[in-house]
Amino acid sequence: MSVAAATAGSLGAGTAPAAAASAGTSGKSAGKPGGKPAATAARGLRYSSVAPNTADAVTVPDGYAQNVVIRWGEPILRGAPAFDPEKQTAAAQAGQFGYNNDFLALLPLPGECDRQLLVANHEYTDEVLMFRGYDPANPTRQQVEVAWAAHGLGVVVVEEDRRTGKLTAVPRHHLNRRVTATTEFRLTGPAAGSALLKTSADPTGTKVLGTLNNCSGGTTPWGTTLHGEENFNQYFAHGGRATDKRYGIGTGATERKWERFDERFDVAREPNEVHRFGYVVELDPYDPASTPRKHTALGRFKHEAATVRLTDDGRPVVYSGDDERFDYFYKFVGSKRMKKGSGRAVREHNLSLLDEGTLYVARLTGDSPAIEIDGTGKLPADGEFDGSGEWIPLATATAKGAVSHVEGMSAEEVFVFTRLAGDKAGATKMDRPEDIQPSPVTGKVYVALTNNTNRGVGANAKADEANPRNANKHGHILELTERRGRPESTSFAWSLFLVAGDPDDPATYFAGFPKDDVSPISCPDNVAFDPHGNLWISTDGSQLGSHDGLFGVATRGSRRGELKQFLTVPTGAETCGPVIQDRRVLVAVQHPGEVDGATVDRPASTWPDGPGKIVRPAVVAVWRKDGRDIGV
Ligand code: FEO
Ligand code: CA
Ligand code: CA
């Protein structure tokens, strides 16, 4: 047995009691593995569910096929060399696909037959899995610079095989682009140019080098992409202020030691640089020469994602979660209307839409007596975890200036220290708000809450109706209905759509659907809709002994709540970036092989290229072998 197999095997033995490669935990349903693709399932979800498993592979339903679209290190820009893990340089990496793909967008390419534009986030680097012999105490400048180049965003044209859903990358296309930790960005919106954002390298407070920890994102109706800067705190050393503490910026050295190679990562030396990360970034992927932007009007926190819809009169509404235990979720309502068309002036106008408007934070109130929320997940007497909510305004940005709605904080402070504004506003502490998606069919909004094992522990906030389980290790999904269906409303109704876990666990809830007919799920993270209006959920950190996966669930009709697993990912990986098209499912396999103690020489995974090859994060396309649409 190879070291790799031993590592993966012991992982399986230690954590996966129910995760043999074939059997589910309760096994009797049509939705369970081996069952027929039930014709009764909601349209779009008629596939036979994949069993929970710990295979070092992407496992898809019977009758489906897959291919790796692009891997970490594949050259995408002209002049970039072929990937050689033993000869990595920053210059090479800056022309190659980055590490740890997370959010994915597939955008149309007018005039390009059978081609689309793939945009990917490269959230972070796993140096021990990238560099043979990596010494975490003494990274070399070369390793650090490769890591800078492996972060950021990737744009690559992909070509589809007409007969299948297979996608392949088109290297050297003129639209291909890499954005890295050293690419120039423009800070825009109400806090741009403020004293809080000025540094010795940028006395204007408007120019930043790079984007970091881009987790999930969104596509805008005006043809750009948004990318959430999430755990930016981990790159900054020697923080000490109360604001640093609230954002999790440590007082010591960082794990990657970047501060040794660029003092902007040392808060003690360059106190404001850290204020220039933690934003929603906007990229115009159709213009490779454009300067991407960081939008201060959407606030600064650990943005998981940013998803956009329009009001009836064409103004943007953006939802974004702050992925931290006991943190909040937010909404921005723009005041400017989107213009239609593709001319330069129209594009420039639309790129300013997220600079003016009001930023809100959510406060939720349950409708059942508090005594009925006992922290176990037991439904209250009215049969639902539900209630009402309000969007509390934090600050408003206009062309003439910005106004704070939070006592004791200036508008600039609200936009830069948004978590503190949420604290003062009395926002509801949630169980890690991650991705948020409005349904294109019903307009209802779905908020993934990954987990919160600290809920109800010690002095921490106890279970409430919106976060009804103490020590919540499996997470839940909240369904939010804006008042009168209007995205810009300042109040809403909500209920829990899904309380995740093993369906045999009485603390789970699948929108009232019979629980012997659903797949087990744990730690919902990213969410997306298919063309039929079904919600697709990818997971991060499943606590059920299975690898992470992708699931589809009906949100309407008699099958509402019927959750079915579509795929699983390799050892140590998280499922990210799902894009569900008629004939194709696209996922980002992020951090495969990320298992404690694993290194290049002792890998926990050898996906996607097999034994003897370095593990590589990659994008995977899945389609039906018979060429028909997904799940019909
Ligand atoms: Fe990057 Fe919250 O996941
Ligand atoms: Ca209730
Ligand atoms: Ca995520």
XYZ file of C-alpha atoms and ligand atoms in Angstrom:
637
model
C 0.000 0.000 0.000
C 1.378 3.393 -0.914
C 1.789 6.116 1.650
C -1.018 7.925 -0.108
C -3.368 5.011 0.187
C -2.396 4.518 3.824
C -3.139 8.141 4.605
C -6.452 8.117 2.838
C -7.291 4.752 4.358
C -6.629 5.817 7.899
C -8.629 8.962 7.317
C -11.520 6.823 6.143
C -11.246 4.447 9.051
C -11.092 7.248 11.580
C -13.882 9.411 10.369
C -16.105 7.429 8.072
C -18.049 4.715 9.806
C -20.861 4.740 7.263
C -18.894 5.648 4.228
C -18.267 2.477 2.331
C -18.122 3.206 -1.349
C -21.656 2.067 -2.040
C -24.125 2.183 0.809
C -25.991 5.134 2.202
C -26.990 5.244 5.810
C -30.623 4.372 5.506
C -30.737 3.116 1.972
C -34.394 2.508 1.235
C -35.336 5.306 -1.074
C -35.636 5.899 -4.780
C -33.328 8.811 -4.220
C -30.691 6.565 -2.712
C -27.784 5.070 -4.643
C -28.594 2.188 -6.874
C -32.203 3.290 -7.007
C -33.766 4.110 -10.344
C -33.658 7.728 -11.436
C -37.162 8.284 -10.182
C -39.377 9.782 -12.845
C -41.332 11.302 -9.999
C -38.443 13.480 -8.861
C -38.654 17.138 -9.782
C -37.678 17.890 -13.355
C -33.941 18.496 -13.405
C -33.343 16.095 -10.499
C -34.172 12.795 -12.200
C -30.840 11.066 -11.678
C -29.932 8.227 -9.328
C -28.344 9.721 -6.237
C -24.679 9.157 -5.608
C -23.925 7.334 -2.358
C -21.906 8.967 0.387
C -18.344 7.685 -0.092
C -14.651 8.344 0.498
C -13.284 7.569 -2.951
C -10.361 9.697 -4.114
C -12.339 10.617 -7.192
C -15.217 12.666 -8.498
C -18.129 10.230 -8.389
C -21.127 11.036 -10.599
C -24.527 9.339 -11.114
C -24.908 6.291 -13.338
C -25.209 7.365 -16.948
C -23.147 10.519 -16.473
C -19.600 11.295 -17.627
C -17.010 13.869 -16.594
C -13.798 15.532 -17.654
C -11.226 17.789 -16.046
C -11.631 21.157 -17.752
C -8.534 22.796 -16.345
C -6.070 22.148 -13.523
C -3.851 24.297 -11.350
C -0.761 25.236 -13.359
C -2.058 24.704 -16.885
C -0.794 27.521 -19.089
C -3.516 29.911 -20.194
C -1.592 32.996 -21.323
C 0.647 33.333 -24.323
C 4.230 32.478 -23.397
C 3.372 30.604 -20.198
C 5.296 27.340 -19.857
C 3.821 23.898 -19.328
C 3.291 23.043 -15.659
C 6.316 21.587 -13.907
C 5.818 21.212 -10.159
C 9.565 20.896 -9.653
C 10.340 24.160 -11.471
C 7.719 26.621 -10.303
C 8.357 30.323 -10.751
C 6.162 33.334 -10.133
C 6.432 34.342 -13.795
C 5.244 30.911 -14.905
C 2.403 30.819 -12.395
C 1.210 34.291 -13.411
C 0.442 32.872 -16.863
C -1.031 29.614 -15.585
C -4.339 28.675 -13.958
C -4.156 29.520 -10.248
C -4.491 27.362 -7.150
C -7.628 26.376 -5.240
C -10.404 27.236 -7.643
C -13.591 28.234 -5.815
C -16.294 30.384 -7.476
C -16.960 29.682 -11.145
C -18.902 31.650 -13.728
C -19.613 30.560 -17.278
C -20.438 33.542 -19.451
C -21.589 33.704 -23.068
C -19.125 34.673 -25.770
C -21.020 36.345 -28.581
C -19.600 35.447 -31.953
C -17.572 32.527 -30.643
C -19.233 29.318 -31.728
C -19.313 26.625 -28.992
C -17.194 28.736 -26.661
C -17.854 30.310 -23.284
C -15.841 32.380 -20.878
C -14.905 30.652 -17.633
C -14.092 32.908 -14.689
C -12.651 31.313 -11.554
C -11.577 32.452 -8.109
C -8.262 31.194 -6.765
C -8.971 31.462 -3.081
C -5.744 30.511 -1.337
C -2.598 28.409 -1.520
C -1.657 25.160 0.234
C 2.127 25.479 0.215
C 2.809 22.054 1.743
C 0.901 20.458 -1.128
C 2.469 22.712 -3.782
C 6.194 22.638 -3.016
C 8.223 19.512 -2.359
C 10.118 19.877 0.923
C 8.296 23.078 1.908
C 9.487 24.389 5.286
C 6.637 26.378 6.858
C 9.058 28.143 9.216
C 11.283 29.334 6.373
C 9.476 29.867 3.094
C 11.719 31.132 0.313
C 11.055 34.324 -1.618
C 10.442 32.245 -4.711
C 7.795 30.146 -2.972
C 6.089 33.243 -1.603
C 6.055 34.922 -4.991
C 4.614 31.789 -6.623
C 1.885 31.865 -3.968
C 1.119 35.516 -4.764
C 0.777 34.580 -8.425
C -1.363 31.523 -7.614
C -3.945 33.667 -5.759
C -6.550 35.852 -7.413
C -8.773 35.265 -10.409
C -8.544 33.382 -13.681
C -10.328 34.022 -16.956
C -10.076 31.357 -19.620
C -12.078 30.641 -22.743
C -13.475 27.116 -22.820
C -14.746 25.187 -25.787
C -17.546 22.669 -25.682
C -17.829 19.419 -27.525
C -21.168 19.670 -29.325
C -22.047 16.017 -28.806
C -21.479 16.044 -25.037
C -21.088 18.446 -22.165
C -17.325 18.112 -22.268
C -15.394 21.363 -21.935
C -11.764 22.045 -22.697
C -9.695 25.155 -22.092
C -8.484 27.258 -25.013
C -4.994 28.402 -24.108
C -3.655 31.733 -25.381
C -7.080 33.153 -26.235
C -6.897 36.964 -26.197
C -9.527 37.159 -23.428
C -7.614 34.825 -21.121
C -6.346 36.636 -18.072
C -4.821 36.156 -14.656
C -5.361 38.552 -11.784
C -3.017 37.910 -8.857
C -2.031 39.230 -5.436
C -0.013 41.947 -7.183
C -2.422 43.120 -9.923
C -3.477 46.750 -9.634
C -7.036 47.372 -8.396
C -9.021 50.549 -7.991
C -10.865 51.215 -4.756
C -14.218 52.796 -5.537
C -17.263 53.957 -3.617
C -17.727 55.968 -0.436
C -14.571 54.929 1.442
C -12.192 55.262 -1.517
C -9.625 57.938 -0.794
C -10.434 58.031 2.915
C -7.665 58.372 5.472
C -8.402 54.829 6.620
C -7.273 53.487 3.234
C -4.099 55.523 2.660
C -0.738 53.788 2.831
C 2.849 54.819 2.258
C 2.750 53.232 -1.200
C -0.635 54.769 -2.031
C -1.223 58.199 -0.453
C -4.411 58.520 -2.553
C -6.145 55.592 -0.825
C -7.505 54.450 -4.170
C -5.014 51.968 -5.607
C -4.420 48.496 -4.166
C -2.212 45.719 -5.327
C -4.006 42.420 -5.542
C -6.997 40.545 -4.291
C -6.844 37.790 -1.680
C -8.913 34.847 -0.580
C -11.621 35.154 -3.199
C -14.135 32.611 -2.093
C -17.430 32.617 -3.907
C -18.938 35.334 -6.066
C -21.658 36.206 -8.509
C -22.350 37.325 -12.041
C -24.015 40.651 -12.700
C -26.841 41.331 -15.185
C -24.480 43.836 -16.863
C -21.930 41.181 -17.772
C -19.271 41.403 -15.076
C -18.328 39.107 -12.219
C -18.160 39.737 -8.487
C -15.720 38.018 -6.157
C -15.825 38.016 -2.353
C -12.578 38.598 -0.463
C -13.131 36.260 2.449
C -10.497 35.283 5.038
C -8.108 38.145 4.270
C -7.099 38.293 7.935
C -4.770 35.307 7.551
C -2.319 37.270 5.368
C -1.660 40.079 7.849
C 0.745 39.921 10.793
C 1.015 41.895 14.023
C -2.470 43.349 14.273
C -3.367 44.725 17.660
C -6.197 47.199 17.354
C -9.733 46.404 18.440
C -10.801 46.552 14.794
C -8.102 44.028 13.855
C -9.354 41.726 16.586
C -12.942 41.894 15.355
C -11.684 40.758 11.937
C -9.522 37.953 13.317
C -6.182 39.565 12.464
C -3.665 37.973 14.788
C -1.029 39.692 16.870
C 1.773 37.359 15.816
C 3.440 36.311 12.585
C 1.302 34.760 9.847
C 1.478 31.138 8.809
C 2.700 32.011 5.303
C 5.223 34.634 6.547
C 4.519 36.978 3.658
C 5.288 39.907 5.953
C 8.955 38.948 5.715
C 8.909 39.632 1.985
C 6.564 42.628 1.711
C 6.019 44.865 4.704
C 2.520 45.810 3.600
C 1.463 42.505 5.149
C 2.820 43.678 8.508
C 0.139 45.734 10.250
C 2.707 47.148 12.695
C 4.560 48.710 9.748
C 1.703 49.506 7.363
C -1.433 49.796 9.487
C -3.923 50.632 6.727
C -3.055 48.008 4.123
C -5.309 45.504 5.861
C -8.214 47.963 5.472
C -7.893 47.535 1.705
C -8.898 43.861 1.729
C -12.225 42.289 2.639
C -14.273 43.810 -0.167
C -16.364 42.638 -3.074
C -14.248 42.817 -6.199
C -15.713 43.442 -9.658
C -14.035 42.230 -12.831
C -14.953 42.965 -16.429
C -13.890 39.654 -17.936
C -14.603 40.859 -21.471
C -11.896 43.520 -21.213
C -8.563 41.978 -20.271
C -6.952 45.416 -20.031
C -9.486 46.748 -17.510
C -8.535 47.600 -13.948
C -10.670 45.540 -11.567
C -12.409 47.346 -8.731
C -12.975 46.921 -5.019
C -16.376 48.208 -3.969
C -16.328 49.862 -0.563
C -20.098 50.528 -0.665
C -20.730 46.809 -0.129
C -18.841 46.940 3.156
C -15.761 45.221 4.472
C -16.103 41.805 6.038
C -15.336 38.207 5.168
C -17.445 38.246 2.035
C -18.261 34.712 1.038
C -20.005 35.759 -2.146
C -22.041 38.537 -3.725
C -25.152 37.761 -5.704
C -27.060 40.330 -7.689
C -30.655 40.810 -8.749
C -32.456 43.859 -10.083
C -35.393 45.840 -8.775
C -38.297 46.373 -11.168
C -36.827 49.747 -12.097
C -33.392 48.274 -12.839
C -31.369 49.015 -9.686
C -28.938 46.403 -8.372
C -29.555 44.544 -5.130
C -26.605 42.548 -3.804
C -26.722 39.921 -1.045
C -23.569 38.916 0.802
C -22.821 36.738 3.820
C -19.973 37.193 6.301
C -18.598 33.702 6.817
C -17.777 33.585 10.486
C -19.517 31.964 13.394
C -21.974 34.471 14.902
C -21.613 36.948 12.054
C -24.171 38.579 9.848
C -25.576 38.719 6.356
C -26.059 41.899 4.378
C -27.885 43.482 1.483
C -26.922 46.456 -0.654
C -29.612 48.315 -2.589
C -28.229 50.521 -5.336
C -29.722 53.858 -6.310
C -28.613 53.964 -9.954
C -30.331 52.074 -12.755
C -28.603 49.635 -15.007
C -28.380 50.689 -18.637
C -28.790 48.237 -21.468
C -26.307 47.960 -24.300
C -22.631 47.277 -24.691
C -21.037 50.601 -25.699
C -18.153 51.933 -23.668
C -20.223 54.656 -21.951
C -22.919 52.142 -20.978
C -20.304 49.757 -19.615
C -18.622 52.502 -17.632
C -21.992 53.548 -16.197
C -22.846 49.994 -15.175
C -19.447 49.543 -13.559
C -20.383 52.402 -11.212
C -23.717 50.875 -10.119
C -22.295 49.445 -6.922
C -20.858 52.791 -5.770
C -24.119 54.422 -4.672
C -26.846 53.002 -2.501
C -27.614 51.777 1.008
C -25.979 48.914 2.860
C -28.237 46.956 5.237
C -27.700 44.148 7.734
C -30.281 41.487 8.625
C -32.115 41.144 11.930
C -34.351 38.092 12.324
C -37.103 37.426 14.842
C -38.732 34.031 15.388
C -42.493 33.669 15.711
C -42.484 30.789 18.204
C -42.065 31.216 21.968
C -38.360 31.118 22.891
C -39.036 28.240 25.275
C -39.952 26.037 22.312
C -36.508 26.491 20.767
C -34.634 24.031 22.956
C -31.384 23.885 20.955
C -31.843 20.299 19.771
C -33.446 21.126 16.437
C -36.876 19.936 17.633
C -39.523 21.803 15.660
C -41.624 24.268 17.669
C -45.370 23.717 18.069
C -46.239 25.690 14.925
C -44.222 23.125 12.940
C -41.643 25.490 11.492
C -38.584 27.481 12.329
C -39.814 30.752 10.900
C -40.489 34.385 11.543
C -39.968 37.879 10.255
C -36.978 40.071 9.656
C -35.822 43.541 8.879
C -32.997 45.031 6.926
C -31.359 47.619 9.157
C -29.693 50.451 7.227
C -26.032 51.005 8.110
C -24.963 53.758 5.706
C -25.991 55.353 2.431
C -23.581 56.416 -0.299
C -24.589 59.101 -2.798
C -22.759 61.070 -5.474
C -22.531 63.951 -2.999
C -21.169 61.974 -0.070
C -22.101 59.291 2.394
C -24.323 59.269 5.473
C -24.005 56.918 8.425
C -27.093 55.443 10.069
C -25.088 54.024 12.966
C -24.623 56.161 16.007
C -21.010 56.830 16.881
C -19.618 55.772 13.512
C -18.878 57.890 10.466
C -20.003 56.596 7.078
C -16.406 55.777 6.162
C -16.059 53.787 9.374
C -19.243 51.877 8.597
C -17.929 50.887 5.167
C -14.453 49.912 6.440
C -15.406 48.425 9.834
C -18.730 46.992 8.773
C -18.713 44.199 11.334
C -18.608 46.771 14.113
C -21.514 48.621 12.515
C -23.473 45.345 12.446
C -22.678 44.835 16.144
C -24.013 48.278 17.028
C -27.105 47.835 14.861
C -28.128 44.678 16.723
C -27.911 42.351 13.726
C -28.687 38.656 14.215
C -25.694 36.428 14.889
C -25.879 33.594 12.381
C -24.238 30.181 11.996
C -21.650 31.144 9.340
C -23.593 32.834 6.559
C -22.026 31.717 3.306
C -23.443 31.855 -0.183
C -26.815 33.495 -0.863
C -28.923 33.026 -4.011
C -32.277 34.426 -5.078
C -34.377 31.961 -7.056
C -34.775 33.174 -10.635
C -38.206 31.495 -10.649
C -39.829 32.493 -7.337
C -37.642 35.376 -6.134
C -37.226 33.688 -2.746
C -33.699 34.038 -1.403
C -31.669 31.119 -0.003
C -28.961 31.641 2.600
C -26.506 28.801 3.298
C -25.453 28.629 6.947
C -22.576 26.174 7.051
C -22.315 25.287 10.744
C -21.435 26.706 14.146
C -20.111 24.262 16.692
C -19.759 27.134 19.163
C -23.467 27.959 19.228
C -24.692 27.696 22.805
C -21.228 26.766 24.087
C -20.004 28.713 27.128
C -20.935 32.376 27.001
C -21.749 32.282 23.266
C -25.189 33.069 21.921
C -27.632 30.209 22.379
C -29.876 28.638 19.785
C -32.616 30.886 18.441
C -35.352 30.147 15.935
C -33.156 31.127 12.943
C -30.198 29.108 14.263
C -32.035 26.433 16.212
C -29.324 23.940 17.107
C -26.636 24.349 19.740
C -23.208 23.008 18.720
C -24.547 23.051 15.160
C -22.182 20.890 13.165
C -24.221 20.248 10.031
C -25.659 23.678 9.183
C -28.937 24.756 7.613
C -30.461 26.757 4.777
C -32.737 29.704 5.305
C -35.429 30.743 2.837
C -36.170 34.445 2.815
C -39.139 36.138 1.153
C -38.761 39.845 0.617
C -41.880 41.819 1.495
C -44.263 42.015 -1.480
C -41.600 40.113 -3.429
C -39.606 43.300 -3.925
C -35.827 42.913 -3.725
C -35.437 46.407 -2.254
C -37.884 45.812 0.641
C -36.662 46.592 4.117
C -38.545 43.710 5.724
C -39.004 40.035 4.963
C -40.428 36.731 6.118
C -38.166 33.717 6.613
C -38.262 30.034 7.389
C -35.694 27.273 7.524
C -35.856 25.314 4.294
C -33.352 22.672 5.291
C -31.843 21.647 8.616
C -28.926 19.502 7.474
C -27.575 16.183 8.725
C -28.317 12.511 8.398
C -32.039 12.169 7.635
C -32.203 9.516 10.357
C -31.290 12.244 12.847
C -34.547 13.685 14.266
C -32.913 17.121 14.342
C -32.961 17.352 10.536
C -35.648 18.885 8.358
C -36.053 18.791 4.591
C -38.830 21.341 4.014
C -41.288 18.734 5.261
C -40.392 16.124 2.608
C -40.395 12.499 3.872
C -36.942 11.941 5.262
C -36.515 8.355 4.069
C -36.385 9.715 0.531
C -33.499 12.174 0.781
C -29.690 12.096 0.752
C -27.705 12.925 3.892
C -26.061 16.364 3.707
C -23.722 18.298 5.984
C -22.192 21.798 5.850
C -23.971 23.542 2.980
C -21.726 26.223 1.528
C -22.269 27.358 -2.072
C -25.697 27.480 -3.670
C -26.835 27.863 -7.275
C -30.025 27.438 -9.284
C -30.570 25.228 -12.308
C -32.738 26.328 -15.247
C -35.748 24.522 -13.670
C -35.626 26.442 -10.395
C -34.076 23.657 -8.302
C -31.501 24.679 -5.736
C -28.060 23.049 -5.952
C -25.921 22.965 -2.845
C -22.233 22.202 -2.516
C -20.734 21.261 0.826
C -17.544 22.068 2.712
C -16.406 19.883 5.577
C -19.087 17.216 5.754
C -19.387 15.824 9.269
C -21.123 12.629 8.172
C -18.021 10.624 7.285
C -18.409 11.128 3.553
C -16.441 13.303 1.232
C -18.027 16.603 0.306
C -20.459 16.764 -2.557
C -23.021 18.490 -4.683
C -26.757 18.072 -4.146
C -29.905 19.165 -5.940
C -33.162 19.918 -4.140
C -36.588 20.954 -5.354
C -37.825 24.233 -3.892
C -41.391 24.086 -5.262
C -44.231 21.659 -5.867
C -44.962 18.289 -4.322
C -41.264 17.281 -4.341
C -40.153 20.392 -2.438
C -37.418 19.326 -0.026
C -36.452 16.177 -1.932
C -32.670 16.409 -1.747
C -30.515 14.211 -3.972
C -26.758 13.897 -4.081
C -25.303 14.439 -7.564
C -21.593 13.985 -7.015
C -18.816 13.592 -4.479
C -15.289 15.019 -4.606
C -11.867 13.490 -3.813
C -10.140 13.133 -0.446
C -9.699 16.378 1.463
C -11.537 18.455 -1.152
C -14.383 20.901 -0.863
C -17.029 21.185 -3.587
C -17.226 24.729 -4.934
C -18.461 26.975 -7.678
C -21.349 24.944 -8.984
C -22.744 26.113 -12.299
C -25.790 24.194 -13.528
C -26.611 24.565 -17.186
C -29.126 22.576 -19.231
C -26.592 20.009 -20.379
C -23.728 20.442 -17.996
C -22.787 20.689 -14.346
C -19.539 22.437 -13.560
C -17.799 22.198 -10.185
C -14.538 23.450 -8.746
C -12.705 20.779 -6.772
C -10.942 22.879 -4.201
C -8.041 21.796 -1.952
C -8.003 18.074 -2.819
C -5.564 16.290 -0.513
C -5.810 18.922 2.215
C -5.553 16.518 5.132
C -3.521 17.084 8.306
C 0.047 15.908 7.808
C -0.184 15.480 4.036
C 2.669 16.851 1.919
C 3.863 16.567 -1.679
C 5.846 13.493 -0.671
C 3.095 12.035 1.528
C -0.076 12.935 -0.351
C -3.540 12.113 0.929
C -4.888 12.417 -2.611
C -3.388 11.987 -6.053
C -6.400 13.338 -7.888
C -6.814 14.050 -10.763
C -3.818 12.398 -12.446
C -3.237 9.361 -10.236
C -0.360 7.857 -8.275
C 3.012 9.518 -8.724
C 1.449 12.807 -9.829
C 1.050 15.896 -7.662
C -2.488 16.596 -6.443
C -4.028 19.532 -8.303
C -7.160 21.555 -7.662
C -9.178 21.538 -10.893
C -12.477 22.331 -12.557
C -14.675 19.402 -13.597
C -17.539 19.265 -16.102
C -20.233 16.568 -15.839
C -22.757 15.667 -18.521
C -25.120 12.919 -19.541
C -23.709 10.151 -21.668
C -26.862 10.078 -23.792
C -26.494 13.773 -24.555
C -29.816 14.770 -22.986
C -30.336 17.517 -20.433
C -29.246 17.059 -16.817
C -31.841 15.327 -14.651
C -34.799 15.210 -17.028
Fe -14.176 30.162 1.408
Fe -16.643 30.430 3.473
O -15.690 29.473 2.284
Ca -42.147 29.097 14.207
Ca -17.081 28.637 0.531
